[in-house]
Amino acid sequence: MKLFENVVNYKINHITKEELLKYSKQYQIPMNEDQAKKVVSFLRGKNYNVFDPKQREQLVREIAKIVGPETARKVNELFLQFINQ
């Protein structure tokens, strides 16, 4: 399970704008190119662990500042899908 966590966290912390836009479209999370660029810039170089509830909560709060609370809620739902698999 630790390997899966590492892969998911690595992907989140190193995602590109293009990948983020692809996933947002795939999972019906409304996000424009400017928002995706800002989220990616925020995530770059950080090591958030979305499997840790406190870190995930902090991450979602920061994302909400960039893309709004409704979109951040949907991003959190996506994180939870990864966690509960």
mmCIF file of N, CA and C in Angstrom:
data_model
loop_
_atom_site.group_PDB
_atom_site.id
_atom_site.type_symbol
_atom_site.label_atom_id
_atom_site.label_comp_id
_atom_site.label_asym_id
_atom_site.label_seq_id
_atom_site.Cartn_x
_atom_site.Cartn_y
_atom_site.Cartn_z
ATOM 1 N N MET A 1 0.832 -1.192 0.000
ATOM 2 C CA MET A 1 0.000 0.000 0.000
ATOM 3 C C MET A 1 0.875 1.253 0.000
ATOM 4 N N LYS A 2 2.000 1.208 0.670
ATOM 5 C CA LYS A 2 2.888 2.367 0.740
ATOM 6 C C LYS A 2 3.380 2.771 -0.652
ATOM 7 N N LEU A 3 3.621 1.799 -1.518
ATOM 8 C CA LEU A 3 4.058 2.100 -2.879
ATOM 9 C C LEU A 3 2.977 2.882 -3.620
ATOM 10 N N PHE A 4 1.728 2.452 -3.486
ATOM 11 C CA PHE A 4 0.605 3.145 -4.115
ATOM 12 C C PHE A 4 0.516 4.581 -3.600
ATOM 13 N N GLU A 5 0.644 4.763 -2.301
ATOM 14 C CA GLU A 5 0.609 6.106 -1.710
ATOM 15 C C GLU A 5 1.725 6.972 -2.276
ATOM 16 N N ASN A 6 2.910 6.402 -2.378
ATOM 17 C CA ASN A 6 4.042 7.162 -2.913
ATOM 18 C C ASN A 6 3.811 7.579 -4.358
ATOM 19 N N VAL A 7 3.256 6.681 -5.155
ATOM 20 C CA VAL A 7 2.994 6.988 -6.563
ATOM 21 C C VAL A 7 1.954 8.102 -6.681
ATOM 22 N N VAL A 8 0.867 8.001 -5.935
ATOM 23 C CA VAL A 8 -0.197 9.014 -5.986
ATOM 24 C C VAL A 8 0.342 10.358 -5.518
ATOM 25 N N ASN A 9 1.043 10.384 -4.395
ATOM 26 C CA ASN A 9 1.585 11.635 -3.878
ATOM 27 C C ASN A 9 2.612 12.247 -4.834
ATOM 28 N N TYR A 10 3.455 11.416 -5.420
ATOM 29 C CA TYR A 10 4.441 11.913 -6.379
ATOM 30 C C TYR A 10 3.734 12.573 -7.560
ATOM 31 N N LYS A 11 2.717 11.910 -8.063
ATOM 32 C CA LYS A 11 1.985 12.437 -9.211
ATOM 33 C C LYS A 11 1.339 13.780 -8.881
ATOM 34 N N ILE A 12 0.737 13.886 -7.734
ATOM 35 C CA ILE A 12 0.082 15.138 -7.331
ATOM 36 C C ILE A 12 1.112 16.245 -7.172
ATOM 37 N N ASN A 13 2.235 15.937 -6.582
ATOM 38 C CA ASN A 13 3.245 16.954 -6.313
ATOM 39 C C ASN A 13 4.084 17.327 -7.534
ATOM 40 N N HIS A 14 3.953 16.572 -8.625
ATOM 41 C CA HIS A 14 4.728 16.847 -9.842
ATOM 42 C C HIS A 14 3.850 16.939 -11.087
ATOM 43 N N ILE A 15 2.577 17.183 -10.909
ATOM 44 C CA ILE A 15 1.647 17.218 -12.035
ATOM 45 C C ILE A 15 1.919 18.448 -12.912
ATOM 46 N N THR A 16 1.687 18.288 -14.201
ATOM 47 C CA THR A 16 1.823 19.405 -15.123
ATOM 48 C C THR A 16 0.455 20.041 -15.351
ATOM 49 N N LYS A 17 0.481 21.245 -15.897
ATOM 50 C CA LYS A 17 -0.771 21.949 -16.195
ATOM 51 C C LYS A 17 -1.617 21.137 -17.167
ATOM 52 N N GLU A 18 -0.988 20.561 -18.177
ATOM 53 C CA GLU A 18 -1.713 19.779 -19.174
ATOM 54 C C GLU A 18 -2.361 18.540 -18.545
ATOM 55 N N GLU A 19 -1.612 17.866 -17.668
ATOM 56 C CA GLU A 19 -2.161 16.692 -16.994
ATOM 57 C C GLU A 19 -3.332 17.079 -16.100
ATOM 58 N N LEU A 20 -3.173 18.183 -15.371
ATOM 59 C CA LEU A 20 -4.233 18.627 -14.481
ATOM 60 C C LEU A 20 -5.498 18.959 -15.264
ATOM 61 N N LEU A 21 -5.344 19.631 -16.389
ATOM 62 C CA LEU A 21 -6.506 19.957 -17.225
ATOM 63 C C LEU A 21 -7.161 18.680 -17.772
ATOM 64 N N LYS A 22 -6.332 17.696 -18.146
ATOM 65 C CA LYS A 22 -6.865 16.423 -18.641
ATOM 66 C C LYS A 22 -7.684 15.726 -17.552
ATOM 67 N N TYR A 23 -7.133 15.676 -16.334
ATOM 68 C CA TYR A 23 -7.856 15.025 -15.237
ATOM 69 C C TYR A 23 -9.107 15.805 -14.849
ATOM 70 N N SER A 24 -9.025 17.126 -14.884
ATOM 71 C CA SER A 24 -10.205 17.912 -14.522
ATOM 72 C C SER A 24 -11.333 17.660 -15.508
ATOM 73 N N LYS A 25 -10.985 17.515 -16.769
ATOM 74 C CA LYS A 25 -12.004 17.209 -17.782
ATOM 75 C C LYS A 25 -12.544 15.786 -17.584
ATOM 76 N N GLN A 26 -11.638 14.848 -17.359
ATOM 77 C CA GLN A 26 -12.010 13.442 -17.187
ATOM 78 C C GLN A 26 -12.938 13.239 -15.994
ATOM 79 N N TYR A 27 -12.707 13.965 -14.911
ATOM 80 C CA TYR A 27 -13.491 13.799 -13.689
ATOM 81 C C TYR A 27 -14.504 14.924 -13.469
ATOM 82 N N GLN A 28 -14.790 15.675 -14.532
ATOM 83 C CA GLN A 28 -15.781 16.758 -14.500
ATOM 84 C C GLN A 28 -15.543 17.747 -13.359
ATOM 85 N N ILE A 29 -14.294 18.187 -13.241
ATOM 86 C CA ILE A 29 -13.939 19.198 -12.256
ATOM 87 C C ILE A 29 -13.690 20.489 -13.034
ATOM 88 N N PRO A 30 -14.549 21.488 -12.868
ATOM 89 C CA PRO A 30 -14.392 22.708 -13.658
ATOM 90 C C PRO A 30 -13.105 23.456 -13.307
ATOM 91 N N MET A 31 -12.272 23.659 -14.332
ATOM 92 C CA MET A 31 -11.015 24.359 -14.115
ATOM 93 C C MET A 31 -10.548 24.918 -15.456
ATOM 94 N N ASN A 32 -10.174 26.186 -15.452
ATOM 95 C CA ASN A 32 -9.657 26.755 -16.689
ATOM 96 C C ASN A 32 -8.127 26.705 -16.688
ATOM 97 N N GLU A 33 -7.545 27.105 -17.802
ATOM 98 C CA GLU A 33 -6.099 26.997 -17.961
ATOM 99 C C GLU A 33 -5.338 27.849 -16.938
ATOM 100 N N ASP A 34 -5.831 29.035 -16.669
ATOM 101 C CA ASP A 34 -5.174 29.913 -15.704
ATOM 102 C C ASP A 34 -5.204 29.307 -14.294
ATOM 103 N N GLN A 35 -6.355 28.749 -13.914
ATOM 104 C CA GLN A 35 -6.466 28.105 -12.598
ATOM 105 C C GLN A 35 -5.526 26.912 -12.504
ATOM 106 N N ALA A 36 -5.475 26.105 -13.567
ATOM 107 C CA ALA A 36 -4.596 24.935 -13.573
ATOM 108 C C ALA A 36 -3.140 25.360 -13.416
ATOM 109 N N LYS A 37 -2.758 26.424 -14.108
ATOM 110 C CA LYS A 37 -1.384 26.932 -14.010
ATOM 111 C C LYS A 37 -1.068 27.354 -12.579
ATOM 112 N N LYS A 38 -2.011 28.027 -11.918
ATOM 113 C CA LYS A 38 -1.799 28.480 -10.548
ATOM 114 C C LYS A 38 -1.725 27.301 -9.572
ATOM 115 N N VAL A 39 -2.582 26.307 -9.763
ATOM 116 C CA VAL A 39 -2.559 25.129 -8.882
ATOM 117 C C VAL A 39 -1.236 24.391 -9.037
ATOM 118 N N VAL A 40 -0.798 24.199 -10.283
ATOM 119 C CA VAL A 40 0.462 23.496 -10.531
ATOM 120 C C VAL A 40 1.630 24.264 -9.919
ATOM 121 N N SER A 41 1.626 25.583 -10.067
ATOM 122 C CA SER A 41 2.690 26.403 -9.469
ATOM 123 C C SER A 41 2.692 26.259 -7.952
ATOM 124 N N PHE A 42 1.499 26.208 -7.366
ATOM 125 C CA PHE A 42 1.391 26.034 -5.921
ATOM 126 C C PHE A 42 1.940 24.676 -5.480
ATOM 127 N N LEU A 43 1.608 23.629 -6.220
ATOM 128 C CA LEU A 43 2.012 22.274 -5.833
ATOM 129 C C LEU A 43 3.497 21.997 -6.072
ATOM 130 N N ARG A 44 4.071 22.638 -7.066
ATOM 131 C CA ARG A 44 5.445 22.354 -7.473
ATOM 132 C C ARG A 44 6.411 22.492 -6.308
ATOM 133 N N GLY A 45 7.177 21.431 -6.076
ATOM 134 C CA GLY A 45 8.209 21.471 -5.055
ATOM 135 C C GLY A 45 7.730 21.185 -3.642
ATOM 136 N N LYS A 46 6.442 21.033 -3.476
ATOM 137 C CA LYS A 46 5.921 20.711 -2.146
ATOM 138 C C LYS A 46 5.726 19.201 -2.072
ATOM 139 N N ASN A 47 5.615 18.688 -0.892
ATOM 140 C CA ASN A 47 5.453 17.239 -0.719
ATOM 141 C C ASN A 47 4.231 16.947 0.122
ATOM 142 N N TYR A 48 3.073 17.296 -0.419
ATOM 143 C CA TYR A 48 1.834 17.006 0.291
ATOM 144 C C TYR A 48 1.551 15.509 0.239
ATOM 145 N N ASN A 49 1.020 15.002 1.334
ATOM 146 C CA ASN A 49 0.593 13.613 1.422
ATOM 147 C C ASN A 49 -0.929 13.618 1.507
ATOM 148 N N VAL A 50 -1.603 13.300 0.409
ATOM 149 C CA VAL A 50 -3.069 13.349 0.401
ATOM 150 C C VAL A 50 -3.681 12.219 1.227
ATOM 151 N N PHE A 51 -2.866 11.280 1.680
ATOM 152 C CA PHE A 51 -3.363 10.205 2.530
ATOM 153 C C PHE A 51 -3.397 10.624 3.998
ATOM 154 N N ASP A 52 -2.767 11.747 4.309
ATOM 155 C CA ASP A 52 -2.791 12.304 5.662
ATOM 156 C C ASP A 52 -3.932 13.321 5.707
ATOM 157 N N PRO A 53 -4.958 13.068 6.543
ATOM 158 C CA PRO A 53 -6.128 13.950 6.555
ATOM 159 C C PRO A 53 -5.810 15.425 6.798
ATOM 160 N N LYS A 54 -4.878 15.722 7.685
ATOM 161 C CA LYS A 54 -4.541 17.122 7.981
ATOM 162 C C LYS A 54 -3.858 17.796 6.792
ATOM 163 N N GLN A 55 -2.933 17.090 6.168
ATOM 164 C CA GLN A 55 -2.249 17.658 5.005
ATOM 165 C C GLN A 55 -3.219 17.831 3.837
ATOM 166 N N ARG A 56 -4.106 16.849 3.648
ATOM 167 C CA ARG A 56 -5.096 16.937 2.566
ATOM 168 C C ARG A 56 -6.029 18.116 2.805
ATOM 169 N N GLU A 57 -6.456 18.299 4.033
ATOM 170 C CA GLU A 57 -7.337 19.417 4.375
ATOM 171 C C GLU A 57 -6.645 20.754 4.091
ATOM 172 N N GLN A 58 -5.396 20.870 4.468
ATOM 173 C CA GLN A 58 -4.633 22.089 4.218
ATOM 174 C C GLN A 58 -4.481 22.314 2.712
ATOM 175 N N LEU A 59 -4.177 21.266 1.988
ATOM 176 C CA LEU A 59 -4.021 21.359 0.541
ATOM 177 C C LEU A 59 -5.316 21.814 -0.123
ATOM 178 N N VAL A 60 -6.436 21.238 0.279
ATOM 179 C CA VAL A 60 -7.726 21.598 -0.301
ATOM 180 C C VAL A 60 -8.067 23.054 0.009
ATOM 181 N N ARG A 61 -7.745 23.511 1.194
ATOM 182 C CA ARG A 61 -7.973 24.929 1.540
ATOM 183 C C ARG A 61 -7.179 25.854 0.626
ATOM 184 N N GLU A 62 -5.934 25.498 0.387
ATOM 185 C CA GLU A 62 -5.093 26.322 -0.490
ATOM 186 C C GLU A 62 -5.613 26.280 -1.930
ATOM 187 N N ILE A 63 -6.046 25.122 -2.376
ATOM 188 C CA ILE A 63 -6.610 25.008 -3.725
ATOM 189 C C ILE A 63 -7.889 25.839 -3.821
ATOM 190 N N ALA A 64 -8.684 25.861 -2.755
ATOM 191 C CA ALA A 64 -9.922 26.649 -2.749
ATOM 192 C C ALA A 64 -9.633 28.137 -2.941
ATOM 193 N N LYS A 65 -8.515 28.606 -2.420
ATOM 194 C CA LYS A 65 -8.145 30.007 -2.605
ATOM 195 C C LYS A 65 -7.869 30.314 -4.078
ATOM 196 N N ILE A 66 -7.440 29.300 -4.823
ATOM 197 C CA ILE A 66 -7.080 29.485 -6.224
ATOM 198 C C ILE A 66 -8.277 29.274 -7.145
ATOM 199 N N VAL A 67 -9.034 28.195 -6.918
ATOM 200 C CA VAL A 67 -10.090 27.819 -7.868
ATOM 201 C C VAL A 67 -11.500 27.952 -7.308
ATOM 202 N N GLY A 68 -11.626 28.282 -6.041
ATOM 203 C CA GLY A 68 -12.942 28.415 -5.438
ATOM 204 C C GLY A 68 -13.323 27.175 -4.643
ATOM 205 N N PRO A 69 -14.253 27.349 -3.698
ATOM 206 C CA PRO A 69 -14.590 26.257 -2.786
ATOM 207 C C PRO A 69 -15.289 25.067 -3.455
ATOM 208 N N GLU A 70 -16.129 25.315 -4.421
ATOM 209 C CA GLU A 70 -16.854 24.196 -5.064
ATOM 210 C C GLU A 70 -15.896 23.304 -5.840
ATOM 211 N N THR A 71 -15.008 23.908 -6.589
ATOM 212 C CA THR A 71 -14.019 23.123 -7.341
ATOM 213 C C THR A 71 -13.086 22.396 -6.383
ATOM 214 N N ALA A 72 -12.686 23.058 -5.317
ATOM 215 C CA ALA A 72 -11.811 22.422 -4.323
ATOM 216 C C ALA A 72 -12.509 21.226 -3.676
ATOM 217 N N ARG A 73 -13.814 21.337 -3.450
ATOM 218 C CA ARG A 73 -14.566 20.214 -2.881
ATOM 219 C C ARG A 73 -14.530 19.022 -3.830
ATOM 220 N N LYS A 74 -14.645 19.284 -5.121
ATOM 221 C CA LYS A 74 -14.599 18.195 -6.105
ATOM 222 C C LYS A 74 -13.201 17.591 -6.189
ATOM 223 N N VAL A 75 -12.185 18.418 -6.052
ATOM 224 C CA VAL A 75 -10.813 17.910 -6.025
ATOM 225 C C VAL A 75 -10.633 16.997 -4.812
ATOM 226 N N ASN A 76 -11.169 17.401 -3.671
ATOM 227 C CA ASN A 76 -11.088 16.572 -2.476
ATOM 228 C C ASN A 76 -11.807 15.235 -2.685
ATOM 229 N N GLU A 77 -12.949 15.256 -3.354
ATOM 230 C CA GLU A 77 -13.664 14.010 -3.648
ATOM 231 C C GLU A 77 -12.797 13.094 -4.510
ATOM 232 N N LEU A 78 -12.066 13.680 -5.451
ATOM 233 C CA LEU A 78 -11.166 12.888 -6.280
ATOM 234 C C LEU A 78 -10.033 12.284 -5.435
ATOM 235 N N PHE A 79 -9.469 13.093 -4.544
ATOM 236 C CA PHE A 79 -8.450 12.563 -3.638
ATOM 237 C C PHE A 79 -9.000 11.387 -2.835
ATOM 238 N N LEU A 80 -10.210 11.530 -2.340
ATOM 239 C CA LEU A 80 -10.823 10.468 -1.529
ATOM 240 C C LEU A 80 -11.036 9.202 -2.345
ATOM 241 N N GLN A 81 -11.339 9.348 -3.629
ATOM 242 C CA GLN A 81 -11.479 8.162 -4.486
ATOM 243 C C GLN A 81 -10.166 7.423 -4.566
ATOM 244 N N PHE A 82 -9.053 8.149 -4.708
ATOM 245 C CA PHE A 82 -7.725 7.519 -4.757
ATOM 246 C C PHE A 82 -7.420 6.814 -3.440
ATOM 247 N N ILE A 83 -7.755 7.465 -2.348
ATOM 248 C CA ILE A 83 -7.433 6.942 -1.027
ATOM 249 C C ILE A 83 -8.217 5.668 -0.700
ATOM 250 N N ASN A 84 -9.460 5.641 -1.121
ATOM 251 C CA ASN A 84 -10.347 4.530 -0.764
ATOM 252 C C ASN A 84 -10.278 3.354 -1.724
ATOM 253 N N GLN A 85 -9.336 3.362 -2.646
ATOM 254 C CA GLN A 85 -9.229 2.245 -3.588
ATOM 255 C C GLN A 85 -8.439 1.122 -3.005
#
